[in-house]
């Protein structure tokens, strides 16, 4: 019993809660960071847990210092810097661990908990998905629960329920303020800092080079490239060509974008079947924007090349949404001047001799370009097989190897070799990469275009028709174009296989519902930008066009909402109706306080009276009468109505003499 | 002069300068609670308890607790009676109206619990037979502070059975001078005449429970108790039994003040003595019970 009672803040269970919360909040970071960071953090947390469990000593100061220096040095070594998103969070995680280790006083516990809240925030620099949002909400809950436990005393560490319930109530009370901040906080045009690149951002299905045969297996990513909401019905699959980089330069193996690409114009000699739609592009860190062939207008902040590829002025680092109209039935006859014509006909004479010879043979035997094109398509139609796992093409003449030996490949092989055949036959040709088709979400009726829908096709120039799209893959494997890649090849990956095996369609429905939810989240939560904010507020009748007005409204709304919540809490704790005697007594005490003789909050009426009698003999007699009645009302039998009225009257008349200075208590 | 004031006045002549402690002790007895007096040896613990026993006119016995005291020394033993060939129970010192348990923390826990069980149950079970204790029945126990050598600290559950714990403290200079000048204290005690009868005492005890307790006062007692349960300054909150003890002692104090109704001042007067042995401060300060109780008084406003 005489043993030292531990510091309440460092009670074992409180420390364990803090450690657990920290581990939870840091876990997503550790998945991204080098293994040694995780190992270090785990070691530090276990060490701290051991210290708390065995009431052992904290590590000596010099050791903490050495470890800190080592952690900073290691971060510097790995990232070559201490700032920036990755290095910064790594350093923060390491330092949070060190703080846990040296934590000795209550102040440091509070500091660690607040550090935890900062760590919650840093997670959103990497991802802003719904699951992470919920996970971080849970983390905040845990930290608040830790804080709740810390504010209780030792020996009375609250149970899990006693922590989580008040913490939950606190969070719910914060919801109105959260909404006010979300809706009214002035939005900045463009990102404030480098916004999360979700892991998908790096692995787009597109690139600006194409080398058929260089990879043996296409990794089919289910990641969403972009989503499209059509205003009217969705056009047929065979017309859903989403243009990406256009490859002109060819060295015998690899197709590349041209070095110089002149600006283009959106002028068509024929433009019919307009469709209107909105595209929401996932961030991919490149400049590409996607439109159906051919766009009638440009998205904001973008320009178009003469080969109709649309490029954003800034790299697409955040999810963006734009509305467009495209003409499905078109004739595009722009942009083939002499320089580009030469580029569209060039190939390496020393490579792929058999392919080149075949092209030239067709040219010699045919009367019109259209006939050559048809002959090419017929040729591919005969003995070729579509596969996503083709053998590697290792020879110096990969297109000869493909066309005459292997005869198995996917869109890159067909587009590349077809373009080469056309060039050899004297028809200007280029390879167009992009996406084809997509998948319709039956719940939101959106078209979801995934990285797996990446595609390559060919455009050939006909002097009388301009650029004409030819898709050799469609000849080899018509279902790839008509129904989408999933239908053609069967599902890809584990989840889609499950979905395919799901006879009742439940999983498919869940999957589509999840995607629809994500889309709404992207549009309304993450995509709540300047324009949407303005739109939303004008619906409420608020025309707030500049951020200063918005900030004023934010402050006003914060005060209003905070005040309302606070008032609610105060009203809840107020007794419903105060007894008249208490009202009278309070007034009596206030009068005396004004006269320099305030009642202490814990001072009983008789003690107070004794003090009044000593300090204000003149008022003593009246004070005695009032106190006697108050005591009778409050602690005795109570007063009759008349007596209560008399008490109130006496208090009203009561005038204690003011004594200047000094004698306050 | 009413008998209570008489007891206080006469006792004050024996224990000099300790009127407040004597009043608290009296309040404790009127509230039918057991009393624990804790202080260093030689400040008059035993003298106070003996003086009270004599002044109340009750039959009293003293048990000196030592480390080799056995439960049977407290409760009594059965001895074989040759004439009747039966066992006959010889009641121990516990069968009297006032027990003076001297230096209770010197005895082993086994002997302590024999006494403390009797305190709670007001009856004694020995050799399978339950025997009631006389009415009224009080224990006035004394103990040395815990850091003294050779003590067995009472566990908290048993401390809880004492309504009040008092500390006498050193006398002030004037009282000490008088003490040094005056007669032998033991002689004074032996000359003390009872100031009230047992019947008067029982009557007064009944009046205690009849004092008026308003809702406002219960609010105050509950606020005090609740504060100890939520404030991080206390290692453990007060139990409902402690709250009840505060109320009974306050009633008793109000009666001694000559009032029919209990006021917050009465609660404040008895609170340190009633909760002092049930509270422990936490944190760096680790205040003892009395200081923790004093803090409690200024921390809770009167509703």
CSV table of C-alpha atoms in Angstrom, one decimal, chain A residues 13-22 109 113 139-152 158 163-164 167:
chain,number,residue,atom,x,y,z
A,13,UNK,CA,-2.8,-0.2,-20.2
A,14,UNK,CA,-2.7,3.4,-21.3
A,15,UNK,CA,0.7,2.9,-22.8
A,16,UNK,CA,-0.4,-0.4,-24.5
A,17,UNK,CA,-3.4,1.4,-26.0
A,18,UNK,CA,-1.1,4.2,-27.3
A,19,UNK,CA,1.3,1.6,-28.8
A,20,UNK,CA,-1.5,-0.3,-30.4
A,21,UNK,CA,-3.0,2.9,-31.9
A,22,UNK,CA,0.4,3.9,-33.2
A,109,UNK,CA,2.1,11.1,-23.8
A,113,UNK,CA,-1.1,11.1,-29.2
A,139,UNK,CA,-7.4,5.0,-36.1
A,140,UNK,CA,-8.6,8.4,-35.0
A,141,UNK,CA,-11.2,6.6,-32.8
A,142,UNK,CA,-8.4,4.6,-31.2
A,143,UNK,CA,-6.4,7.6,-30.5
A,144,UNK,CA,-9.3,9.5,-28.9
A,145,UNK,CA,-10.0,6.4,-26.9
A,146,UNK,CA,-6.4,6.4,-25.7
A,147,UNK,CA,-6.8,10.0,-24.8
A,148,UNK,CA,-9.9,9.1,-22.8
A,149,UNK,CA,-8.1,6.5,-20.8
A,150,UNK,CA,-5.2,8.9,-20.2
A,151,UNK,CA,-7.6,11.4,-18.6
A,152,UNK,CA,-8.8,8.9,-16.1
A,158,UNK,CA,-11.4,2.2,-18.1
A,163,UNK,CA,-12.9,4.1,-23.7
A,164,UNK,CA,-14.6,3.5,-27.1
A,167,UNK,CA,-14.5,8.5,-27.8
